[in-house]
Amino acid sequence: MMFDYPELVAQLALYMSPQDLARCSATCKSFASLFEPYLYRHVTLNSKESILPIPRQYTQHIRTLVVNGRDVEGCLEALAQVLSSTKANATLSTTADNPMIMRNLKKLVINSTCYEAKRYSTVALNTVIGILNHNCGIIHLEIQMHTVLEDTSIDTRLLESIRTGLPRLQRLIITGGDAFPVAQAMEALKVCLGHPSLTDVQFYTQEERQFHWRQTDYNDMTPFESLLEYLNELDSACEQIQGVKGSRLTSLALPHIPGGHPRSFLLPLLRTYLPLLKRFQIPKLNWSYEGELEEVIAGHCRNLQHISYTFPEYERYHDSRPIKAAIRGCARWSGLKSIRVFGYNYDSDRDSRRGLFETMVEYHSKTLESVELQEWRRRPEPNELGLIFIGCPNLKSFKVWPSERLMDNVLYFVDIPAGPWVFQGLKELRLHFSQNEQYPDAERAKHELEAGRNVFEQIGKLVYLESLALDYFGDSDHAENDRSIGAGFVKEIAGLEKLRYLYMPPRFWDKRHLSTIVDSSWPRLERISVRGYKAMDFRWLKERRPWLKIGELE
């Protein structure tokens, strides 16, 4: 019988969903002993109570461990108790021979949703270091550093565990609640750039926003010079041993540091030590040298195809010039495939000779496949945004949405070009709209219907669309207009047969409008999102499609 061979059971379990594994485990005792351990391949802990159901003998089967929520410290302390051979005052750093400790992790994520400047306890920190020391096969690590950067000894131990204890690590994401202090940031970069297998390294502050920097001596270049000296020595050694120079990194998001990255550090780093770079987060510059940045990227970053940039929230003088310099520099080689901008502010772009959208379309209209404009602070001008719709024929993903704090900056239907869109192969689309208040009440409904119907007609022609998120913030007093939008507009997108994910505002999900459409449309739909879905009655939809997953917009 095939179930007598554990290797076959392990291979079979790889293709089974958690629901299938649970059903098999509930069949009989013999099946429970075979399949139940594989229910714990992917474990998420968001409270102390969520740890209790995990049998200690099954920890060997955990491949992905995610610790998140507001009480990460408590989760880590409780996890130490579960994995330790003694029931009190035990930490993973002292349990090298403990058979219960997990040793087969491939992915570890420790991410608190509480951004208060609070250091973890010694037990929690030792738990993290202990897990790293006992799982040399980890290939993906995401960890918060702002809770340990104030303690140099913990910081050193953590970086040493990454450098020597994780030889197979390929992706490292380090997050912080504020800016990274220069000395610790350079030490972390030294470990990352010298790691033998790391290809993807990302440093992020909370939610990718810029905050008031910690005061420091901006003229102290010692940490930067020390890192460049180390890289030069490492480069020489690698060339003698392997005949290859430079880091293996293909993706890098540099840490946001006080005062920005100086010219004497960033330019040599790109020029000499990152020959394989494909993805790059344009960092904050400590003074204007975007012209030199463009020349370095054009001359030495021939593989760069994906760039991203964050507009600093509190520094109005820091505008879009750095990312536009990178866009121009990448034009010398194969061209950019994706551009991602966080916190776009049109005020910082309007005084320049050529805007951000005009620059990207001018240099990369034929190669761009993804454009993402996250949480803008000032809406772009219609003539700028319209360049994407009429100038990028190979676009596969287009997502633009405003900051939740500035919802008055959403798009109007009239901002979208009335002519045909050129990216007919689009697979992902996200747009947020609002009622246009510039027309009198008597004319508003007419203009909204005309412009809105044009948008939905164009979306209905995107036959390859798989993910669609459309939001609409309108005045609830215009009930007649809302009913027309719900009844008429949705019919225009009913023919999207490849659609798998759909988000629309609550008023569009009225049973009277959608009951007939749902029965004959979107045959591949797997998941929908609705703002405030818990307050709505979706029983009629569940009766028609019981497999649908319903939740909030991600």
PDB file of C-alpha atoms in Angstrom, residues 32-236:
ATOM      1  CA  ALA A  32      -4.283  11.065  11.188  1.00  0.00           C
ATOM      2  CA  SER A  33      -0.764   9.900  12.024  1.00  0.00           C
ATOM      3  CA  LEU A  34       0.224  10.208   8.355  1.00  0.00           C
ATOM      4  CA  PHE A  35      -1.351  13.524   7.333  1.00  0.00           C
ATOM      5  CA  GLU A  36      -1.809  15.549  10.514  1.00  0.00           C
ATOM      6  CA  PRO A  37       1.866  16.612  10.751  1.00  0.00           C
ATOM      7  CA  TYR A  38       1.598  18.295   7.334  1.00  0.00           C
ATOM      8  CA  LEU A  39      -1.175  20.562   8.610  1.00  0.00           C
ATOM      9  CA  TYR A  40       1.600  22.518  10.305  1.00  0.00           C
ATOM     10  CA  ARG A  41       3.727  23.251   7.247  1.00  0.00           C
ATOM     11  CA  HIS A  42       2.632  26.906   7.290  1.00  0.00           C
ATOM     12  CA  VAL A  43       2.043  28.377  10.753  1.00  0.00           C
ATOM     13  CA  THR A  44       0.916  31.925  11.581  1.00  0.00           C
ATOM     14  CA  LEU A  45       1.075  33.129  15.181  1.00  0.00           C
ATOM     15  CA  ASN A  46      -0.662  36.399  16.086  1.00  0.00           C
ATOM     16  CA  SER A  47      -1.347  35.837  19.782  1.00  0.00           C
ATOM     17  CA  LYS A  48      -0.118  33.716  22.683  1.00  0.00           C
ATOM     18  CA  GLU A  49      -3.241  31.580  22.472  1.00  0.00           C
ATOM     19  CA  SER A  50      -2.585  30.647  18.841  1.00  0.00           C
ATOM     20  CA  ILE A  51       0.576  28.782  19.883  1.00  0.00           C
ATOM     21  CA  LEU A  52      -1.087  26.360  22.273  1.00  0.00           C
ATOM     22  CA  PRO A  53      -2.671  23.987  19.677  1.00  0.00           C
ATOM     23  CA  ILE A  54       0.710  23.184  18.037  1.00  0.00           C
ATOM     24  CA  PRO A  55       1.923  19.726  19.191  1.00  0.00           C
ATOM     25  CA  ARG A  56       5.629  19.892  19.921  1.00  0.00           C
ATOM     26  CA  GLN A  57       6.342  16.709  17.991  1.00  0.00           C
ATOM     27  CA  TYR A  58       5.066  18.359  14.801  1.00  0.00           C
ATOM     28  CA  THR A  59       7.424  21.333  14.874  1.00  0.00           C
ATOM     29  CA  GLN A  60       9.822  19.426  12.601  1.00  0.00           C
ATOM     30  CA  HIS A  61       7.257  19.736   9.801  1.00  0.00           C
ATOM     31  CA  ILE A  62       6.959  23.538   9.963  1.00  0.00           C
ATOM     32  CA  ARG A  63       8.355  25.094   6.791  1.00  0.00           C
ATOM     33  CA  THR A  64       6.923  28.613   7.062  1.00  0.00           C
ATOM     34  CA  LEU A  65       6.598  30.456  10.375  1.00  0.00           C
ATOM     35  CA  VAL A  66       4.957  33.904  10.508  1.00  0.00           C
ATOM     36  CA  VAL A  67       4.834  35.781  13.819  1.00  0.00           C
ATOM     37  CA  ASN A  68       2.812  38.991  13.523  1.00  0.00           C
ATOM     38  CA  GLY A  69       0.230  41.105  15.322  1.00  0.00           C
ATOM     39  CA  ARG A  70       0.589  43.639  18.118  1.00  0.00           C
ATOM     40  CA  ASP A  71       2.115  41.281  20.696  1.00  0.00           C
ATOM     41  CA  VAL A  72       5.026  39.735  18.827  1.00  0.00           C
ATOM     42  CA  GLU A  73       7.112  39.757  21.996  1.00  0.00           C
ATOM     43  CA  GLY A  74       4.518  37.686  23.846  1.00  0.00           C
ATOM     44  CA  CYS A  75       4.237  35.255  20.919  1.00  0.00           C
ATOM     45  CA  LEU A  76       7.998  34.721  20.856  1.00  0.00           C
ATOM     46  CA  GLU A  77       8.152  34.137  24.609  1.00  0.00           C
ATOM     47  CA  ALA A  78       5.292  31.627  24.443  1.00  0.00           C
ATOM     48  CA  LEU A  79       6.944  29.940  21.454  1.00  0.00           C
ATOM     49  CA  ALA A  80      10.128  29.515  23.476  1.00  0.00           C
ATOM     50  CA  GLN A  81       8.138  27.666  26.149  1.00  0.00           C
ATOM     51  CA  VAL A  82       6.589  25.321  23.575  1.00  0.00           C
ATOM     52  CA  LEU A  83       9.876  24.488  21.894  1.00  0.00           C
ATOM     53  CA  SER A  84      12.016  24.213  25.029  1.00  0.00           C
ATOM     54  CA  SER A  85      12.601  20.952  26.856  1.00  0.00           C
ATOM     55  CA  THR A  86      11.952  22.631  30.215  1.00  0.00           C
ATOM     56  CA  LYS A  87       8.805  24.537  31.061  1.00  0.00           C
ATOM     57  CA  ALA A  88      10.281  27.649  32.587  1.00  0.00           C
ATOM     58  CA  ASN A  89      13.101  30.076  31.965  1.00  0.00           C
ATOM     59  CA  ALA A  90      14.200  28.230  28.837  1.00  0.00           C
ATOM     60  CA  THR A  91      15.390  29.859  25.635  1.00  0.00           C
ATOM     61  CA  LEU A  92      16.193  28.346  22.300  1.00  0.00           C
ATOM     62  CA  SER A  93      19.789  29.485  22.521  1.00  0.00           C
ATOM     63  CA  THR A  94      20.400  26.850  25.204  1.00  0.00           C
ATOM     64  CA  THR A  95      18.559  23.932  23.598  1.00  0.00           C
ATOM     65  CA  ALA A  96      20.958  22.721  20.943  1.00  0.00           C
ATOM     66  CA  ASP A  97      20.149  19.062  21.660  1.00  0.00           C
ATOM     67  CA  ASN A  98      16.421  19.521  22.068  1.00  0.00           C
ATOM     68  CA  PRO A  99      14.626  17.178  19.625  1.00  0.00           C
ATOM     69  CA  MET A 100      11.475  19.303  19.773  1.00  0.00           C
ATOM     70  CA  ILE A 101      12.997  22.423  18.251  1.00  0.00           C
ATOM     71  CA  MET A 102      12.073  23.211  14.639  1.00  0.00           C
ATOM     72  CA  ARG A 103      14.990  22.581  12.282  1.00  0.00           C
ATOM     73  CA  ASN A 104      13.471  22.567   8.800  1.00  0.00           C
ATOM     74  CA  LEU A 105      12.246  26.132   8.351  1.00  0.00           C
ATOM     75  CA  LYS A 106      12.438  27.633   4.867  1.00  0.00           C
ATOM     76  CA  LYS A 107      10.725  30.949   5.592  1.00  0.00           C
ATOM     77  CA  LEU A 108      10.635  33.041   8.792  1.00  0.00           C
ATOM     78  CA  VAL A 109       8.676  36.302   9.120  1.00  0.00           C
ATOM     79  CA  ILE A 110       8.641  38.365  12.326  1.00  0.00           C
ATOM     80  CA  ASN A 111       6.612  41.505  11.789  1.00  0.00           C
ATOM     81  CA  SER A 112       4.845  43.515  14.475  1.00  0.00           C
ATOM     82  CA  THR A 113       1.908  45.737  13.589  1.00  0.00           C
ATOM     83  CA  CYS A 114       2.733  47.928  16.611  1.00  0.00           C
ATOM     84  CA  TYR A 115       5.307  50.560  15.620  1.00  0.00           C
ATOM     85  CA  GLU A 116       6.040  51.879  19.097  1.00  0.00           C
ATOM     86  CA  ALA A 117       9.735  52.135  19.894  1.00  0.00           C
ATOM     87  CA  LYS A 118       9.731  49.128  22.219  1.00  0.00           C
ATOM     88  CA  ARG A 119      12.582  46.673  22.534  1.00  0.00           C
ATOM     89  CA  TYR A 120      11.823  42.978  22.811  1.00  0.00           C
ATOM     90  CA  SER A 121      12.683  41.104  25.990  1.00  0.00           C
ATOM     91  CA  THR A 122      15.844  39.010  26.240  1.00  0.00           C
ATOM     92  CA  VAL A 123      13.803  35.795  26.025  1.00  0.00           C
ATOM     93  CA  ALA A 124      12.065  36.965  22.821  1.00  0.00           C
ATOM     94  CA  LEU A 125      15.336  38.039  21.198  1.00  0.00           C
ATOM     95  CA  ASN A 126      17.084  34.809  22.166  1.00  0.00           C
ATOM     96  CA  THR A 127      14.167  32.911  20.649  1.00  0.00           C
ATOM     97  CA  VAL A 128      14.715  34.628  17.298  1.00  0.00           C
ATOM     98  CA  ILE A 129      18.460  34.022  17.350  1.00  0.00           C
ATOM     99  CA  GLY A 130      17.933  30.431  18.473  1.00  0.00           C
ATOM    100  CA  ILE A 131      15.539  29.728  15.594  1.00  0.00           C
ATOM    101  CA  LEU A 132      18.060  31.165  13.125  1.00  0.00           C
ATOM    102  CA  ASN A 133      20.926  29.122  14.588  1.00  0.00           C
ATOM    103  CA  HIS A 134      18.962  25.874  14.298  1.00  0.00           C
ATOM    104  CA  ASN A 135      17.598  26.364  10.765  1.00  0.00           C
ATOM    105  CA  CYS A 136      20.443  26.702   8.301  1.00  0.00           C
ATOM    106  CA  GLY A 137      18.066  25.964   5.414  1.00  0.00           C
ATOM    107  CA  ILE A 138      16.109  29.241   5.679  1.00  0.00           C
ATOM    108  CA  ILE A 139      15.897  30.910   2.276  1.00  0.00           C
ATOM    109  CA  HIS A 140      13.495  33.781   3.150  1.00  0.00           C
ATOM    110  CA  LEU A 141      13.867  35.940   6.265  1.00  0.00           C
ATOM    111  CA  GLU A 142      11.823  39.005   7.192  1.00  0.00           C
ATOM    112  CA  ILE A 143      12.622  40.633  10.520  1.00  0.00           C
ATOM    113  CA  GLN A 144      12.231  43.937  12.337  1.00  0.00           C
ATOM    114  CA  MET A 145      15.446  45.587  13.431  1.00  0.00           C
ATOM    115  CA  HIS A 146      14.192  48.729  15.173  1.00  0.00           C
ATOM    116  CA  THR A 147      13.535  46.738  18.346  1.00  0.00           C
ATOM    117  CA  VAL A 148      17.137  45.543  18.597  1.00  0.00           C
ATOM    118  CA  LEU A 149      19.240  48.300  17.041  1.00  0.00           C
ATOM    119  CA  GLU A 150      19.578  50.068  20.365  1.00  0.00           C
ATOM    120  CA  ASP A 151      21.401  47.009  21.769  1.00  0.00           C
ATOM    121  CA  THR A 152      24.736  46.544  19.986  1.00  0.00           C
ATOM    122  CA  SER A 153      25.336  43.056  21.387  1.00  0.00           C
ATOM    123  CA  ILE A 154      21.986  41.743  20.157  1.00  0.00           C
ATOM    124  CA  ASP A 155      22.473  43.486  16.826  1.00  0.00           C
ATOM    125  CA  THR A 156      25.890  41.854  16.388  1.00  0.00           C
ATOM    126  CA  ARG A 157      24.596  38.391  17.288  1.00  0.00           C
ATOM    127  CA  LEU A 158      21.690  38.698  14.885  1.00  0.00           C
ATOM    128  CA  LEU A 159      23.864  39.806  11.976  1.00  0.00           C
ATOM    129  CA  GLU A 160      26.406  37.095  12.769  1.00  0.00           C
ATOM    130  CA  SER A 161      23.636  34.479  12.661  1.00  0.00           C
ATOM    131  CA  ILE A 162      22.640  35.739   9.208  1.00  0.00           C
ATOM    132  CA  ARG A 163      26.222  35.845   7.955  1.00  0.00           C
ATOM    133  CA  THR A 164      27.445  32.433   9.152  1.00  0.00           C
ATOM    134  CA  GLY A 165      24.335  30.464  10.086  1.00  0.00           C
ATOM    135  CA  LEU A 166      22.174  30.899   6.967  1.00  0.00           C
ATOM    136  CA  PRO A 167      24.307  29.847   3.975  1.00  0.00           C
ATOM    137  CA  ARG A 168      21.250  29.251   1.741  1.00  0.00           C
ATOM    138  CA  LEU A 169      19.492  32.549   2.458  1.00  0.00           C
ATOM    139  CA  GLN A 170      18.256  34.148  -0.757  1.00  0.00           C
ATOM    140  CA  ARG A 171      15.862  36.894   0.354  1.00  0.00           C
ATOM    141  CA  LEU A 172      16.251  39.215   3.353  1.00  0.00           C
ATOM    142  CA  ILE A 173      13.746  41.919   4.310  1.00  0.00           C
ATOM    143  CA  ILE A 174      14.685  44.167   7.223  1.00  0.00           C
ATOM    144  CA  THR A 175      12.059  46.603   8.475  1.00  0.00           C
ATOM    145  CA  GLY A 176      12.359  49.460  10.958  1.00  0.00           C
ATOM    146  CA  GLY A 177       9.984  51.793  12.740  1.00  0.00           C
ATOM    147  CA  ASP A 178      11.973  54.916  11.846  1.00  0.00           C
ATOM    148  CA  ALA A 179      15.169  55.637   9.953  1.00  0.00           C
ATOM    149  CA  PHE A 180      18.128  53.291  10.364  1.00  0.00           C
ATOM    150  CA  PRO A 181      21.140  54.689  12.273  1.00  0.00           C
ATOM    151  CA  VAL A 182      24.092  54.964   9.898  1.00  0.00           C
ATOM    152  CA  ALA A 183      26.526  52.671  11.729  1.00  0.00           C
ATOM    153  CA  GLN A 184      24.063  49.780  12.081  1.00  0.00           C
ATOM    154  CA  ALA A 185      22.777  50.239   8.540  1.00  0.00           C
ATOM    155  CA  MET A 186      26.307  49.974   7.126  1.00  0.00           C
ATOM    156  CA  GLU A 187      27.057  46.879   9.233  1.00  0.00           C
ATOM    157  CA  ALA A 188      23.875  45.228   7.984  1.00  0.00           C
ATOM    158  CA  LEU A 189      24.757  46.135   4.391  1.00  0.00           C
ATOM    159  CA  LYS A 190      28.238  44.674   4.882  1.00  0.00           C
ATOM    160  CA  VAL A 191      26.704  41.330   5.848  1.00  0.00           C
ATOM    161  CA  CYS A 192      24.231  41.416   2.938  1.00  0.00           C
ATOM    162  CA  LEU A 193      26.692  42.387   0.208  1.00  0.00           C
ATOM    163  CA  GLY A 194      29.201  39.789   1.353  1.00  0.00           C
ATOM    164  CA  HIS A 195      26.729  36.930   1.724  1.00  0.00           C
ATOM    165  CA  PRO A 196      27.409  34.030  -0.696  1.00  0.00           C
ATOM    166  CA  SER A 197      23.810  33.299  -1.708  1.00  0.00           C
ATOM    167  CA  LEU A 198      21.711  36.430  -1.027  1.00  0.00           C
ATOM    168  CA  THR A 199      20.130  37.849  -4.174  1.00  0.00           C
ATOM    169  CA  ASP A 200      17.309  40.018  -2.772  1.00  0.00           C
ATOM    170  CA  VAL A 201      17.830  42.513   0.088  1.00  0.00           C
ATOM    171  CA  GLN A 202      15.254  45.114   1.130  1.00  0.00           C
ATOM    172  CA  PHE A 203      15.353  47.701   3.912  1.00  0.00           C
ATOM    173  CA  TYR A 204      12.066  49.436   4.720  1.00  0.00           C
ATOM    174  CA  THR A 205      10.836  51.891   7.306  1.00  0.00           C
ATOM    175  CA  GLN A 206       7.282  51.414   8.506  1.00  0.00           C
ATOM    176  CA  GLU A 207       4.818  51.433   5.629  1.00  0.00           C
ATOM    177  CA  GLU A 208       7.596  52.822   3.396  1.00  0.00           C
ATOM    178  CA  ARG A 209       6.981  56.359   4.633  1.00  0.00           C
ATOM    179  CA  GLN A 210       9.705  58.821   5.519  1.00  0.00           C
ATOM    180  CA  PHE A 211       9.763  60.214   9.068  1.00  0.00           C
ATOM    181  CA  HIS A 212      11.699  62.911  10.873  1.00  0.00           C
ATOM    182  CA  TRP A 213      15.282  61.700  10.891  1.00  0.00           C
ATOM    183  CA  ARG A 214      17.248  61.186  14.066  1.00  0.00           C
ATOM    184  CA  GLN A 215      19.798  63.911  14.604  1.00  0.00           C
ATOM    185  CA  THR A 216      23.331  62.807  13.740  1.00  0.00           C
ATOM    186  CA  ASP A 217      26.599  64.121  12.361  1.00  0.00           C
ATOM    187  CA  TYR A 218      25.905  64.251   8.625  1.00  0.00           C
ATOM    188  CA  ASN A 219      29.597  64.922   7.946  1.00  0.00           C
ATOM    189  CA  ASP A 220      30.768  61.642   9.489  1.00  0.00           C
ATOM    190  CA  MET A 221      31.732  59.522   6.475  1.00  0.00           C
ATOM    191  CA  THR A 222      33.519  56.788   8.455  1.00  0.00           C
ATOM    192  CA  PRO A 223      30.741  54.125   8.226  1.00  0.00           C
ATOM    193  CA  PHE A 224      30.410  54.627   4.457  1.00  0.00           C
ATOM    194  CA  GLU A 225      34.170  54.537   3.884  1.00  0.00           C
ATOM    195  CA  SER A 226      34.506  51.431   6.056  1.00  0.00           C
ATOM    196  CA  LEU A 227      31.896  49.583   3.995  1.00  0.00           C
ATOM    197  CA  LEU A 228      33.537  50.531   0.680  1.00  0.00           C
ATOM    198  CA  GLU A 229      36.932  49.372   1.979  1.00  0.00           C
ATOM    199  CA  TYR A 230      35.404  46.052   3.021  1.00  0.00           C
ATOM    200  CA  LEU A 231      33.747  45.612  -0.371  1.00  0.00           C
ATOM    201  CA  ASN A 232      37.032  46.380  -2.140  1.00  0.00           C
ATOM    202  CA  GLU A 233      38.861  43.712  -0.108  1.00  0.00           C
ATOM    203  CA  LEU A 234      36.025  41.234  -0.654  1.00  0.00           C
ATOM    204  CA  ASP A 235      36.012  41.974  -4.370  1.00  0.00           C
ATOM    205  CA  SER A 236      39.742  41.316  -4.664  1.00  0.00           C
TER     206      SER A 236
END
